[in-house]
CSV table of C-alpha atoms and ligand atoms in Angstrom, one decimal:
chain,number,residue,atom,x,y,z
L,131,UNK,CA,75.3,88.3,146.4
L,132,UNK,CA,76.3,88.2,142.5
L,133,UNK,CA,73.2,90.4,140.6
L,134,UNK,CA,73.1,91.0,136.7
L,135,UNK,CA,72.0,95.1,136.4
L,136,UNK,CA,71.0,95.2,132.7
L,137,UNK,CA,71.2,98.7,131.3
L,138,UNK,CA,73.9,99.4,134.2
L,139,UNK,CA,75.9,102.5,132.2
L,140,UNK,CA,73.0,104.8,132.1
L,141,UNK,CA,71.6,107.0,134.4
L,142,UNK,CA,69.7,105.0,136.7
L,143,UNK,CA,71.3,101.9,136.3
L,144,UNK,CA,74.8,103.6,137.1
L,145,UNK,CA,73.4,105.2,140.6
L,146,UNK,CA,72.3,101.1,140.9
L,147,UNK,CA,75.1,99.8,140.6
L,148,UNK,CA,77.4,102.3,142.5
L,149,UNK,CA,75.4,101.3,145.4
L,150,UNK,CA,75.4,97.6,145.0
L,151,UNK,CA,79.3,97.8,144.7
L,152,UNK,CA,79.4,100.0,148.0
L,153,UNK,CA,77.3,97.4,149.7
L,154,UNK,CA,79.6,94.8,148.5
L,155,UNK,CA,77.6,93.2,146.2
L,156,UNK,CA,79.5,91.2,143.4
L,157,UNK,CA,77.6,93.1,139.8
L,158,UNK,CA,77.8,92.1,136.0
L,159,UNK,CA,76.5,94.8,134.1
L,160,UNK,CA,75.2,94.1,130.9
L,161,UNK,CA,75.0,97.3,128.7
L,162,UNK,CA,74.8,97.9,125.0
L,163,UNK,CA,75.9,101.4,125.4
L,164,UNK,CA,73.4,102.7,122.6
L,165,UNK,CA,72.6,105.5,125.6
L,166,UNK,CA,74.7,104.5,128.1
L,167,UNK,CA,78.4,105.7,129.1
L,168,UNK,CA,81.4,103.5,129.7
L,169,UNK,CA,83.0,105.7,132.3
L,170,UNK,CA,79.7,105.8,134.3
L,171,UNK,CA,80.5,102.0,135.5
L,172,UNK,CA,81.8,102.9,139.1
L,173,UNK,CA,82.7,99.1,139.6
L,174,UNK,CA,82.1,95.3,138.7
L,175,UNK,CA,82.4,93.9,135.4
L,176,UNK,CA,81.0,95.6,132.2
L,177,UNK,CA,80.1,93.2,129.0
L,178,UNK,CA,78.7,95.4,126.4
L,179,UNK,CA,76.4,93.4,124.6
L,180,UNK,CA,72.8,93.3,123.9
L,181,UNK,CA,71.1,91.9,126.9
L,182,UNK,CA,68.4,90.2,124.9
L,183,UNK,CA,70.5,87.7,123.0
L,184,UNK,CA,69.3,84.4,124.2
L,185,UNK,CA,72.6,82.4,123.4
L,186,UNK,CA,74.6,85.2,125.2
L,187,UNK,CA,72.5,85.1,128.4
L,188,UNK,CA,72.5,81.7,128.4
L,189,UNK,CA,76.0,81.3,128.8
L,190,UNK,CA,76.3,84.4,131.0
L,191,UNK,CA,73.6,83.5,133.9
L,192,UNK,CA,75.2,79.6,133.2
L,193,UNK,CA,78.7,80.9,133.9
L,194,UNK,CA,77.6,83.7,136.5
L,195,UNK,CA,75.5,81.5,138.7
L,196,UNK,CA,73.6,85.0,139.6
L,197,UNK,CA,71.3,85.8,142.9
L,198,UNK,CA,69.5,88.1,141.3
L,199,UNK,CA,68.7,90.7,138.3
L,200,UNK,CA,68.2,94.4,138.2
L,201,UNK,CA,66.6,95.5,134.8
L,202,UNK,CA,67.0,98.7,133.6
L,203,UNK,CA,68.2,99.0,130.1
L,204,UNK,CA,65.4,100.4,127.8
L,205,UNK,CA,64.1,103.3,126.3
L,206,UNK,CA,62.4,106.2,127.5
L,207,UNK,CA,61.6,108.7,125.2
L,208,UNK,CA,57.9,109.3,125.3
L,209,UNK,CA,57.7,111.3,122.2
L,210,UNK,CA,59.7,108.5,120.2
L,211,UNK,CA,57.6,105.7,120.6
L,212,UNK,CA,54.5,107.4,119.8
L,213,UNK,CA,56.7,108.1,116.1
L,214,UNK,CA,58.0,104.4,116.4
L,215,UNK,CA,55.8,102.0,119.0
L,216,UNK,CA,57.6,99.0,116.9
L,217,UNK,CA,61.2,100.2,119.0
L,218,UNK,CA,59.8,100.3,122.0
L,219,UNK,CA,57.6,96.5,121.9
L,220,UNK,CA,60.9,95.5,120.9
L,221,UNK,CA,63.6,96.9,123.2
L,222,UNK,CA,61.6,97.4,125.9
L,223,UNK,CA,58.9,94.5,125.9
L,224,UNK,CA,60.4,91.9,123.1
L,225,UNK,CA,63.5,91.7,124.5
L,226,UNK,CA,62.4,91.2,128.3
L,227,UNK,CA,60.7,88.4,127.0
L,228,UNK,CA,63.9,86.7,126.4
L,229,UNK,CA,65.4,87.7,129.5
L,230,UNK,CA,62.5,86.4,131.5
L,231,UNK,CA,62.7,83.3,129.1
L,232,UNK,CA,66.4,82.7,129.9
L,233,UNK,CA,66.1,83.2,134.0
L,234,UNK,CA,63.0,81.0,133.7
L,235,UNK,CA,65.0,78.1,132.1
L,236,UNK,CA,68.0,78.5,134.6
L,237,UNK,CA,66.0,79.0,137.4
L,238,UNK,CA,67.3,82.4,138.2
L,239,UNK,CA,64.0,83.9,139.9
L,240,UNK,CA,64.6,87.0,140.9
L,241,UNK,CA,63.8,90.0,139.2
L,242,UNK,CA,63.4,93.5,139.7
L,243,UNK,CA,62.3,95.8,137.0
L,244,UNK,CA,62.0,99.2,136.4
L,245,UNK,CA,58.5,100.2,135.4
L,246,UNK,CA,57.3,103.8,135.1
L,247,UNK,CA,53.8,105.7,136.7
L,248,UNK,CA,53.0,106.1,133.1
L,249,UNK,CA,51.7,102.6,133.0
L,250,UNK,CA,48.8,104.5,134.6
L,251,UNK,CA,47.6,106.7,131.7
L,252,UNK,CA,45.9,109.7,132.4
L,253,UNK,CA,45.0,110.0,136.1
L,254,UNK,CA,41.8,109.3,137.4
L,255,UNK,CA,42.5,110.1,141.1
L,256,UNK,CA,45.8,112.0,142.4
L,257,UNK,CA,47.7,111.4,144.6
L,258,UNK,CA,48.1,108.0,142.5
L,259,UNK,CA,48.4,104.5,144.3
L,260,UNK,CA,49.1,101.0,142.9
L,261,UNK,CA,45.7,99.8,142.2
L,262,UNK,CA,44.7,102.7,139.8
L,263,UNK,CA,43.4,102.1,136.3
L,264,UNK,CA,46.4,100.7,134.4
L,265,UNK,CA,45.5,102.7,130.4
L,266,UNK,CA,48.7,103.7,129.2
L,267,UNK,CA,48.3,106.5,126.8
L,268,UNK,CA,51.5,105.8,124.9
L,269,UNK,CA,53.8,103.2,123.5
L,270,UNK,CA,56.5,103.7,125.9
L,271,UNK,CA,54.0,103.0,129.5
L,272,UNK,CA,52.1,100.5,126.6
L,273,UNK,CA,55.7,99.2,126.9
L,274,UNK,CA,56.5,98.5,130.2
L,275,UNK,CA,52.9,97.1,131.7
L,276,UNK,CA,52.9,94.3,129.1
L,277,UNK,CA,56.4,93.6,130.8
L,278,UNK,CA,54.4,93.8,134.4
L,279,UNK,CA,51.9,91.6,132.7
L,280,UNK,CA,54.2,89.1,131.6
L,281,UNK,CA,55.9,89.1,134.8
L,282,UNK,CA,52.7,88.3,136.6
L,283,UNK,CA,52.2,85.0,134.0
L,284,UNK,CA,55.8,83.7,134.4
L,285,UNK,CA,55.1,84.3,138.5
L,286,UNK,CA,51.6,82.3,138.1
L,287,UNK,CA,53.3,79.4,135.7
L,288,UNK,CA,56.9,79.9,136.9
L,289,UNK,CA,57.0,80.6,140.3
L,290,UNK,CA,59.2,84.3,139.0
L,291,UNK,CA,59.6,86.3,142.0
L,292,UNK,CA,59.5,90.0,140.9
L,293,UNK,CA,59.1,93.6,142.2
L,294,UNK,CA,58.1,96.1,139.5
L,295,UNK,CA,58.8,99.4,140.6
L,296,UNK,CA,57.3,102.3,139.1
L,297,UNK,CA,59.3,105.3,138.8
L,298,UNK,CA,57.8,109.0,138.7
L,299,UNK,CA,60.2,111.6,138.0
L,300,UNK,CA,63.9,110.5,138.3
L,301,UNK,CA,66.1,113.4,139.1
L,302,UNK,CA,69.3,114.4,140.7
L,303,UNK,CA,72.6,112.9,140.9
L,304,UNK,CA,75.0,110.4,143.3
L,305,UNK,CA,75.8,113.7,146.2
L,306,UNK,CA,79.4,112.8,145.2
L,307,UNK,CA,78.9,113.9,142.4
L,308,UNK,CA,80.3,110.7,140.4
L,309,UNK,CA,77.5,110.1,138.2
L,310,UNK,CA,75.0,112.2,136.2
L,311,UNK,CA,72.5,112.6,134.1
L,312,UNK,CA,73.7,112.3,130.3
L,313,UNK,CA,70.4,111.5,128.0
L,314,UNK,CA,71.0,112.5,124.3
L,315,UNK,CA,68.7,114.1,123.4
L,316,UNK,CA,68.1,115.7,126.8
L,317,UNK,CA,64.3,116.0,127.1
L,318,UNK,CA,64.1,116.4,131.2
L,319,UNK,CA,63.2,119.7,133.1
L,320,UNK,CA,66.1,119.6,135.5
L,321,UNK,CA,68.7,118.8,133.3
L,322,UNK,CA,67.1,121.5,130.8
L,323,UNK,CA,66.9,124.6,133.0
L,324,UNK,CA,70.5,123.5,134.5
L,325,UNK,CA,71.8,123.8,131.0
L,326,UNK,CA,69.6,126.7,129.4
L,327,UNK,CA,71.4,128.5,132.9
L,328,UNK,CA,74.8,127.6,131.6
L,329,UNK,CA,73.9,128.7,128.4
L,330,UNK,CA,74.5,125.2,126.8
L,331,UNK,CA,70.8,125.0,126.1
L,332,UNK,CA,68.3,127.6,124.6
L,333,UNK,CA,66.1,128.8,127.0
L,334,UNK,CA,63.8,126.4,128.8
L,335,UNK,CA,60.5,125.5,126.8
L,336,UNK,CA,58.0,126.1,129.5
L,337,UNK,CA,55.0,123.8,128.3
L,338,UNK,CA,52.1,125.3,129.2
L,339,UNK,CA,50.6,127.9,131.9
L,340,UNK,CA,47.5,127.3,131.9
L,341,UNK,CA,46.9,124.2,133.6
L,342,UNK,CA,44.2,123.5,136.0
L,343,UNK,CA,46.8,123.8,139.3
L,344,UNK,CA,47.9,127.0,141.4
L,345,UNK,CA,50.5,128.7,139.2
L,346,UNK,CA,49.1,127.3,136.1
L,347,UNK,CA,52.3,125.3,135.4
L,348,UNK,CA,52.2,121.0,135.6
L,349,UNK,CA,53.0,119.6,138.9
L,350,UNK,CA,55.0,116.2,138.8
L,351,UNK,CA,56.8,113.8,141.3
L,352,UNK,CA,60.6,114.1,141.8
L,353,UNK,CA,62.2,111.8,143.0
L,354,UNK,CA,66.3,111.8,143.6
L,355,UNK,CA,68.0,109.1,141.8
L,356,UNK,CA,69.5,108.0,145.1
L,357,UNK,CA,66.5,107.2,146.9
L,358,UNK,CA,65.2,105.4,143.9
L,359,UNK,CA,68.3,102.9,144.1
L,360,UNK,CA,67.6,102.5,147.4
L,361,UNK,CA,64.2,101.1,146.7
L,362,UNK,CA,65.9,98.8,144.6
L,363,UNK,CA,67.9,97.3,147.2
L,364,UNK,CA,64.9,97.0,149.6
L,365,UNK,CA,63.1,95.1,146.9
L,366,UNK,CA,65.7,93.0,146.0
L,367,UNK,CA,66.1,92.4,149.8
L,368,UNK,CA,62.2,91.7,150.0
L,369,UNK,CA,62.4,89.1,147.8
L,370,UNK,CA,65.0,87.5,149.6
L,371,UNK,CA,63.4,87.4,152.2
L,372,UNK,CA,59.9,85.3,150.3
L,373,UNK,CA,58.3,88.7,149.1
L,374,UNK,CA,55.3,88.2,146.9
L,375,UNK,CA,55.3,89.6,143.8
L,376,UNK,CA,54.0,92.8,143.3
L,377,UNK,CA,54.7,96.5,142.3
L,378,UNK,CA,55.4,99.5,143.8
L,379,UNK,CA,55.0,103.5,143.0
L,380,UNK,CA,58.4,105.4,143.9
L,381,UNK,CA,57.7,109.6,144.5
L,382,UNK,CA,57.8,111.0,147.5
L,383,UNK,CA,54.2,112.2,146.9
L,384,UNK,CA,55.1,115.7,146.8
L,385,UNK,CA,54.5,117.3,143.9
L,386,UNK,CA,56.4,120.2,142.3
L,387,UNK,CA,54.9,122.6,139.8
L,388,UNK,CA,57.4,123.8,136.8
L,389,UNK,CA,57.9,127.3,138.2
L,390,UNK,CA,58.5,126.3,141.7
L,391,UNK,CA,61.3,124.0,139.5
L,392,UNK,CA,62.5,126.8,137.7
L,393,UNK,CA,62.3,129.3,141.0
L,394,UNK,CA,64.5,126.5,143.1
L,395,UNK,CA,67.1,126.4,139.8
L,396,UNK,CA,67.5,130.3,140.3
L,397,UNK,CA,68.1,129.9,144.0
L,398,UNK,CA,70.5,127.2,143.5
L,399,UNK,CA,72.8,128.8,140.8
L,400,UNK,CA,72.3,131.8,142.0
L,401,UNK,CA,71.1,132.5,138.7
L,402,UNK,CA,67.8,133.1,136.4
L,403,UNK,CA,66.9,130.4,134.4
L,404,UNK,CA,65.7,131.4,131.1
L,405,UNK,CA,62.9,130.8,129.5
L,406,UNK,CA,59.7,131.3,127.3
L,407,UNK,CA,56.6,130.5,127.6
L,408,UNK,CA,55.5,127.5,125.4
L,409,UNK,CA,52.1,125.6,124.6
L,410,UNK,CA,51.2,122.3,126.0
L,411,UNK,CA,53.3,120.1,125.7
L,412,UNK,CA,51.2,116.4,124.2
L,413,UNK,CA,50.2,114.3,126.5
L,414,UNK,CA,51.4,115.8,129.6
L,415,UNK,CA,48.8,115.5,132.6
L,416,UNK,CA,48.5,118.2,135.1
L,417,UNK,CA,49.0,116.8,138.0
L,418,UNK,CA,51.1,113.0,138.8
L,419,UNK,CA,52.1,112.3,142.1
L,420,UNK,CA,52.7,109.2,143.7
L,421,UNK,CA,51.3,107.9,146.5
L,422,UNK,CA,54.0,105.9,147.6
L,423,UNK,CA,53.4,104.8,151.0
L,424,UNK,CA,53.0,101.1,150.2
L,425,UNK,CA,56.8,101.6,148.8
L,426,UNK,CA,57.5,103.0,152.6
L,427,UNK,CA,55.5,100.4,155.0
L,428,UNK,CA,56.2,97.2,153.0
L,429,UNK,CA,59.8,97.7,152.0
L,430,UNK,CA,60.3,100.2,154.7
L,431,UNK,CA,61.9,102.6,152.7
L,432,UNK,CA,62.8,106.1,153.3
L,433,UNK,CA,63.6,108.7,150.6
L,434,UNK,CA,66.2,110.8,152.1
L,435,UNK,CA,67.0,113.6,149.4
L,436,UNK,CA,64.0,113.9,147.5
L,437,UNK,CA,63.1,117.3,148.3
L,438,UNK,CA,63.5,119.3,145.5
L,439,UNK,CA,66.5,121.9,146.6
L,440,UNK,CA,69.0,118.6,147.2
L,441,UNK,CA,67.4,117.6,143.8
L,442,UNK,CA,68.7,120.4,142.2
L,443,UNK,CA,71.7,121.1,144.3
L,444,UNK,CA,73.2,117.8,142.9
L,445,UNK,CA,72.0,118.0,139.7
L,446,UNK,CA,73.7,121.2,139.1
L,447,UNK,CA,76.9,120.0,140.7
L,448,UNK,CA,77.2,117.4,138.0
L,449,UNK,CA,76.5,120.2,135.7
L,450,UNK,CA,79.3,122.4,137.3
L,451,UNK,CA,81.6,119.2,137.2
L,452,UNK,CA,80.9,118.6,133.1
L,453,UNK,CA,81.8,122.0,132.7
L,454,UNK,CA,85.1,122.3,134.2
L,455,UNK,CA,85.8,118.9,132.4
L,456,UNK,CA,85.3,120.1,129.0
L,457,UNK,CA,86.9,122.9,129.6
L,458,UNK,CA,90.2,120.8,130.8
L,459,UNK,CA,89.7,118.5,127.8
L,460,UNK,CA,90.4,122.3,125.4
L,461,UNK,CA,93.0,123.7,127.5
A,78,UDP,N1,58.8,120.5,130.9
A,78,UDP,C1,58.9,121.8,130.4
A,78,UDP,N2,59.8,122.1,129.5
A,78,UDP,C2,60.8,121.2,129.1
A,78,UDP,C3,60.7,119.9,129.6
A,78,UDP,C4,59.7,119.6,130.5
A,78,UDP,O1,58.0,122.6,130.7
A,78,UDP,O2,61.6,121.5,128.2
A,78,UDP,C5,57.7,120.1,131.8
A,78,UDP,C6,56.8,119.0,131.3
A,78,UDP,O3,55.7,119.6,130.6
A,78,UDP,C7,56.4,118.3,132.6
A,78,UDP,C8,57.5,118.6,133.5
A,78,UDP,O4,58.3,119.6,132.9
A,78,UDP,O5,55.3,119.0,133.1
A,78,UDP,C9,58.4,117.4,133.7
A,78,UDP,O6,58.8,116.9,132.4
A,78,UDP,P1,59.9,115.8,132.1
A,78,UDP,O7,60.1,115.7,130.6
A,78,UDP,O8,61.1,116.2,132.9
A,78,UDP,O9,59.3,114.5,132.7
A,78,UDP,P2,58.0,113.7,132.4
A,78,UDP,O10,57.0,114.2,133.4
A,78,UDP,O11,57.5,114.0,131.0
A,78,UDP,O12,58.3,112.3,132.7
């Protein structure tokens, strides 16, 4: 199969498309690399260029003849697009538009799409499932369900065959430690204690203790990158195979608190993570965890290294492995 993976240099996207090129998948990557890294791009061809220009895309899926798209590229930052909502409608919901406008007019009709659980707001019910309330209580999850709602129009008036999968928390790295996690600015726990260990970072920001769950701290759904990317495949395959349309939660549905986060980080390096205690941080729930076992008995999928040790283990090799590049880079 040929498959266009938009947003293929960054963190998600690269774990994608490392797979799809191991599987011996033919992948375009479309990137603008405004987060994303060149040297992330294990394999297949990188154009860097805005994925939402029409003219481009027309001549790209026109040329490509593709099977397929994974969508990735947009932004994340929660905290940003409550400052700026209009650069989230427009990267992240805007700009899908035109994708789904262009694969609509060359009947390229596969699509799956990387949605987030925080297209579910605050929740009413834990652990969460598909059919909870969809209230979004920022720009960002705002973001990403009118792209689920649009999908669901182009499916009813165009016949699109989609999978939106809903991400909880991404974490970890490839276990050969070839890819990473390289957000600037770095907001994520992992990555976060990892660093504040190495001393890179000031001490972890712990936001908030006293939360309404056993050690006080928030409890949250990680899930290893690698197991995420095999969801992808399994949707992708799904709707091969005449899928219908339809999303999917991807946790393991085993929550974490933050201290059971920063206890595992010790183990791992061997080493205390610092940190202070901090207030609540806006926004943040207590409690989100996935309930993601329509994700396992419809696509039969089966997370492999989501437990939170291999989480970390990997995470923190990637850490090791940045370290010992920089310091070859000064030597
Ligand atoms: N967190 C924290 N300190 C940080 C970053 C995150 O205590 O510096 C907490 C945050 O409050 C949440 C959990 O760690 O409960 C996971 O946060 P992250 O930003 O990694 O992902 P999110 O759940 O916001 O998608």
């Amino acid at each position: 199969m040929h498959y266009l993976v938009t947003g293929g240099a960054g963190y998600i996207g690269s774990h994608m498309v490392k797979l799809l090129f191991k599987q011996g998948h033919q992948v375009t990557i479309v990137d603008d690399l405004s987060s994303g890294h060149r040297d992330a791009v294990l394999g297949g061809e990188l154009i860097v260029h805005d994925f939402s220009d029409r003219a481009f895309l027309d001549q790209l899926i026109t040329e490509k003849n593709f099977d397929g798209v994974f969508h990735f590229a947009s932004k994340i930052l929660v905290g940003e697009s409550v400052s700026n909502p209009a650069k989230y409608y427009r990267a992240n919901s805007f700009a899908t538009l035109t994708l789904l406008e262009a694969m609509r007019d060359h009947g390229l009709n596969h699509l799956v799409f990387s949605s987030t659980a925080a297209v579910y707001g605050e929740p009413q019910s834990t652990p969460i499932d598909e059919a909870h309330p969809k209230v979004p209580v920022n720009p960002y999850g705002a973001s990403k369900l009118m792209v689920e709602m649009m999908m669901s129009d182009f499916q009813r008036a165009h016949g699109l065959n989609y999978v939106a999968l809903r991400y909880f928390n991404a974490a970890g790295t490839d276990a050969e430690g070839l890819l990473g996690e390289r957000h600037e600015p770095e907001t994520h726990l992992i990555p976060l204690a990892l660093k504040a260990v190495l001393g890179q970072k000031p001490p972890l920001k712990l936001f908030g203790q006293d939360y309404d769950t056993p050690d006080g701290t928030c409890i949250r759904d990680y899930i290893h990158v690698e197991d995420l990317c095999s969801a992808h495949l399994l949707a992708m395959q799904y709707l091969h195979g005449g899928g219908q349309p339809t999303a999917f939660n991807l946790g393991n549905g085993a929550g974490y608190s933050v201290q059971q986060v920063i206890d595992v980080a010790a183990r791992v390096t061997g080493k205390p993570v610092p940190f202070e205690l901090a207030g609540r941080r806006e926004g943040d729930p207590a409690r989100l965890v996935a309930d993601a076992s329509r994700a396992k008995s419809v696509l039969q999928w089966v997370p492999v290294h989501s437990d939170l040790e291999t989480i970390i283990r990997h995470a923190w090799q990637w850490e090791l492995k940045m370290v010992a590049q920089a310091q070859e880079k000064n030597i």
